[in-house]
């Protein structure tokens, strides 16, 4: 019997808006670390995983532990493109500056930042979630072509409405839909929303 079918458990339904790196990482992390069974639904407005290319690379700092816990560290290390020197050129092509560990004595070895394509990091997280979907006791679902519209809190339940008119009720709604998050736009417009601007940009 699936643990979530037992009357001893109340299944918590978590709805994640957005299948980018943050949304997928959260879903994988929940699968890996929650000891109580969860129903995890990831909703993405794109029609399928490859609808949009991610486009650029990432420099990841001090994240080996997190990547290991997510179960993708070894794959990420295989595609890491470490750099030891960087040069600055003027418009004529002349070197006017340089920096990097290659220019400092005793800098060989040790741990450094990871340089990886953003698209591949997302792909590895997606594949890990599909793997956990089949092996884990959590219920995991990814819904494509599901564009968020609005939400309404009713007691301990959140009703989430989508552009196509469908409504999904959940215990927790997570807005992982990017820097221009539509979930956040609605939340911040509500009085006494508990949000506090830290006056910093990361």
CSV table of C-alpha atoms in Angstrom, one decimal:
chain,number,residue,atom,x,y,z
A,1,UNK,CA,0.0,0.0,0.0
A,2,UNK,CA,1.2,3.5,-0.8
A,3,UNK,CA,2.1,5.3,2.5
A,4,UNK,CA,0.0,8.2,1.3
A,5,UNK,CA,-3.1,6.0,1.3
A,6,UNK,CA,-2.8,5.2,5.0
A,7,UNK,CA,-5.3,6.8,7.3
A,8,UNK,CA,-2.4,7.6,9.6
A,9,UNK,CA,-1.2,10.3,7.3
A,10,UNK,CA,-2.7,13.5,6.1
A,11,UNK,CA,-1.2,14.1,2.7
A,12,UNK,CA,0.1,17.6,2.3
A,13,UNK,CA,-0.4,18.9,-1.3
A,14,UNK,CA,2.3,21.3,-2.4
A,15,UNK,CA,1.8,23.2,-5.6
A,16,UNK,CA,4.9,24.7,-7.2
A,17,UNK,CA,4.5,27.3,-10.0
A,18,UNK,CA,7.4,27.2,-12.4
A,19,UNK,CA,9.7,24.4,-13.6
A,20,UNK,CA,12.9,26.4,-13.7
A,21,UNK,CA,16.0,25.6,-11.6
A,22,UNK,CA,14.4,26.8,-8.3
A,23,UNK,CA,11.1,25.0,-8.8
A,24,UNK,CA,12.7,21.7,-9.8
A,25,UNK,CA,15.3,21.9,-7.0
A,26,UNK,CA,12.6,22.4,-4.5
A,27,UNK,CA,10.6,19.5,-5.7
A,28,UNK,CA,13.7,17.2,-5.7
A,29,UNK,CA,14.6,18.4,-2.2
A,30,UNK,CA,11.1,17.7,-0.9
A,31,UNK,CA,11.2,14.2,-2.3
A,32,UNK,CA,14.6,13.6,-0.8
A,33,UNK,CA,14.1,15.0,2.7
A,34,UNK,CA,10.4,14.9,3.7
A,35,UNK,CA,9.7,11.9,5.9
A,36,UNK,CA,5.9,12.4,5.6
A,37,UNK,CA,4.3,11.6,2.2
A,38,UNK,CA,3.6,14.6,0.0
A,39,UNK,CA,1.7,15.2,-3.1
A,40,UNK,CA,3.9,17.5,-5.2
A,41,UNK,CA,2.6,19.2,-8.3
A,42,UNK,CA,4.9,21.3,-10.5
A,43,UNK,CA,2.9,23.5,-12.9
A,44,UNK,CA,4.6,25.1,-15.9
A,45,UNK,CA,3.2,27.4,-18.6
A,46,UNK,CA,5.4,25.9,-21.3
A,47,UNK,CA,4.1,23.0,-23.4
A,48,UNK,CA,7.0,20.8,-22.7
A,49,UNK,CA,10.5,20.8,-21.1
A,50,UNK,CA,12.3,21.9,-24.2
A,51,UNK,CA,10.0,24.7,-25.2
A,52,UNK,CA,12.5,27.3,-24.1
A,53,UNK,CA,16.3,27.2,-24.1
A,54,UNK,CA,17.9,28.5,-20.9
A,55,UNK,CA,20.5,30.4,-22.8
A,56,UNK,CA,23.5,31.2,-20.5
A,57,UNK,CA,26.0,29.7,-18.1
A,58,UNK,CA,26.1,29.8,-14.3
A,59,UNK,CA,28.8,30.2,-11.8
A,60,UNK,CA,27.9,28.3,-8.7
A,61,UNK,CA,29.7,29.2,-5.5
A,62,UNK,CA,29.9,26.9,-2.5
A,63,UNK,CA,27.1,24.6,-3.6
A,64,UNK,CA,28.8,21.2,-3.7
A,65,UNK,CA,27.0,20.1,-0.6
A,66,UNK,CA,23.6,21.2,-1.9
A,67,UNK,CA,24.1,19.5,-5.3
A,68,UNK,CA,25.2,16.3,-3.5
A,69,UNK,CA,22.1,16.3,-1.4
A,70,UNK,CA,20.0,16.8,-4.5
A,71,UNK,CA,21.7,13.8,-6.1
A,72,UNK,CA,23.3,15.5,-9.1
A,73,UNK,CA,26.8,16.6,-8.0
A,74,UNK,CA,28.7,13.9,-9.9
A,75,UNK,CA,26.9,14.8,-13.2
A,76,UNK,CA,27.5,18.5,-12.6
A,77,UNK,CA,31.2,17.9,-12.0
A,78,UNK,CA,31.5,16.1,-15.3
A,79,UNK,CA,30.4,19.2,-17.2
A,80,UNK,CA,32.2,21.8,-15.1
A,81,UNK,CA,34.4,24.1,-17.2
A,82,UNK,CA,36.9,25.5,-14.7
A,83,UNK,CA,38.8,28.6,-15.6
A,84,UNK,CA,42.1,29.7,-14.1
A,85,UNK,CA,42.7,33.0,-16.0
A,86,UNK,CA,40.7,35.9,-17.3
A,87,UNK,CA,41.9,38.6,-19.6
A,88,UNK,CA,40.6,42.1,-20.3
A,89,UNK,CA,41.1,43.6,-23.8
A,90,UNK,CA,40.7,47.0,-25.2
A,91,UNK,CA,38.9,47.7,-28.5
A,92,UNK,CA,42.1,47.1,-30.4
A,93,UNK,CA,42.5,43.6,-29.0
A,94,UNK,CA,45.4,44.5,-26.7
A,95,UNK,CA,45.5,42.9,-23.2
A,96,UNK,CA,45.0,45.6,-20.6
A,97,UNK,CA,44.5,43.4,-17.6
A,98,UNK,CA,44.3,39.9,-16.3
A,99,UNK,CA,43.1,38.1,-13.2
A,100,UNK,CA,42.6,34.5,-11.9
A,101,UNK,CA,44.3,31.9,-9.8
A,102,UNK,CA,46.8,31.1,-12.5
A,103,UNK,CA,48.5,34.4,-11.6
A,104,UNK,CA,49.0,33.6,-7.9
A,105,UNK,CA,51.5,31.2,-6.4
A,106,UNK,CA,50.2,28.3,-4.4
A,107,UNK,CA,46.7,28.6,-5.9
A,108,UNK,CA,46.7,25.2,-7.5
A,109,UNK,CA,44.4,22.5,-6.1
A,110,UNK,CA,41.6,23.2,-3.6
A,111,UNK,CA,37.9,23.9,-4.3
A,112,UNK,CA,36.7,26.5,-6.8
A,113,UNK,CA,33.5,27.7,-8.3
A,114,UNK,CA,31.6,25.5,-10.7
A,115,UNK,CA,30.9,26.9,-14.2
A,116,UNK,CA,28.1,25.0,-16.0
A,117,UNK,CA,25.4,25.7,-18.6
A,118,UNK,CA,22.2,26.7,-17.0
A,119,UNK,CA,20.2,24.5,-19.4
A,120,UNK,CA,22.1,21.3,-18.3
A,121,UNK,CA,21.6,22.1,-14.6
A,122,UNK,CA,17.9,22.3,-15.2
A,123,UNK,CA,17.9,19.1,-17.3
A,124,UNK,CA,19.7,17.2,-14.5
A,125,UNK,CA,17.2,18.4,-11.9
A,126,UNK,CA,14.3,17.5,-14.2
A,127,UNK,CA,15.7,14.0,-14.8
A,128,UNK,CA,16.3,13.5,-11.1
A,129,UNK,CA,12.7,14.4,-10.3
A,130,UNK,CA,11.4,11.9,-12.9
A,131,UNK,CA,13.7,9.3,-11.3
A,132,UNK,CA,12.3,10.0,-7.8
A,133,UNK,CA,8.8,10.1,-9.2
A,134,UNK,CA,9.0,6.4,-9.9
A,135,UNK,CA,11.0,5.3,-6.9
A,136,UNK,CA,9.9,7.6,-4.1
A,137,UNK,CA,6.8,7.2,-1.8
A,138,UNK,CA,5.8,10.8,-2.6
A,139,UNK,CA,3.2,11.5,-5.3
A,140,UNK,CA,4.9,13.7,-7.9
A,141,UNK,CA,3.3,15.2,-11.0
A,142,UNK,CA,4.5,17.8,-13.6
A,143,UNK,CA,1.7,19.6,-15.5
A,144,UNK,CA,2.8,21.3,-18.7
A,145,UNK,CA,0.8,24.0,-20.5
A,146,UNK,CA,-0.6,25.1,-17.1
A,147,UNK,CA,-0.3,28.9,-16.8
A,148,UNK,CA,-0.9,30.5,-13.4
A,149,UNK,CA,-3.7,33.1,-13.2
A,150,UNK,CA,-4.5,33.8,-9.5
A,151,UNK,CA,-4.9,32.3,-6.1
A,152,UNK,CA,-7.3,32.7,-3.1
A,153,UNK,CA,-6.6,31.6,0.4
A,154,UNK,CA,-9.6,29.9,2.2
A,155,UNK,CA,-8.6,29.0,5.7
A,156,UNK,CA,-5.8,26.4,5.5
A,157,UNK,CA,-6.4,25.8,1.8
A,158,UNK,CA,-5.2,27.7,-1.2
A,159,UNK,CA,-7.2,27.6,-4.4
A,160,UNK,CA,-5.1,28.2,-7.4
A,161,UNK,CA,-6.7,29.2,-10.7
A,162,UNK,CA,-5.1,28.8,-14.1
A,163,UNK,CA,-5.6,30.6,-17.4
A,164,UNK,CA,-7.5,27.6,-18.8
A,165,UNK,CA,-10.0,27.9,-16.0
A,166,UNK,CA,-8.9,24.9,-14.1
A,167,UNK,CA,-8.5,25.2,-10.3
A,168,UNK,CA,-6.2,23.2,-8.0
A,169,UNK,CA,-6.6,23.2,-4.2
A,170,UNK,CA,-3.4,22.8,-2.2
A,171,UNK,CA,-2.0,23.2,1.3
A,172,UNK,CA,1.0,25.3,0.2
A,173,UNK,CA,1.6,27.4,-2.9
A,174,UNK,CA,5.2,28.2,-3.9
A,175,UNK,CA,5.9,30.8,-6.5
A,176,UNK,CA,9.0,29.7,-8.3
A,177,UNK,CA,8.1,31.5,-11.5
A,178,UNK,CA,11.1,33.8,-11.9
A,179,UNK,CA,12.1,37.4,-11.1
A,180,UNK,CA,8.8,38.7,-12.5
A,181,UNK,CA,6.7,36.2,-10.5
A,182,UNK,CA,3.0,36.5,-11.0
A,183,UNK,CA,2.4,34.7,-7.6
A,184,UNK,CA,4.5,37.4,-5.9
A,185,UNK,CA,2.7,40.2,-7.7
A,186,UNK,CA,-0.6,39.1,-6.2
A,187,UNK,CA,0.8,38.4,-2.8
A,188,UNK,CA,2.6,41.8,-2.4
A,189,UNK,CA,-0.6,43.6,-3.4
A,190,UNK,CA,-2.4,42.2,-0.3
A,191,UNK,CA,-2.4,44.2,2.9
A,192,UNK,CA,-0.4,42.8,5.8
A,193,UNK,CA,1.2,40.2,3.5
A,194,UNK,CA,4.2,39.8,5.8
A,195,UNK,CA,6.7,40.6,3.0
A,196,UNK,CA,9.6,42.8,3.9
A,197,UNK,CA,12.0,44.4,1.3
A,198,UNK,CA,15.6,43.9,2.5
A,199,UNK,CA,16.9,46.7,0.3
A,200,UNK,CA,19.4,44.5,-1.4
A,201,UNK,CA,19.9,42.9,-4.7
A,202,UNK,CA,21.5,39.4,-5.1
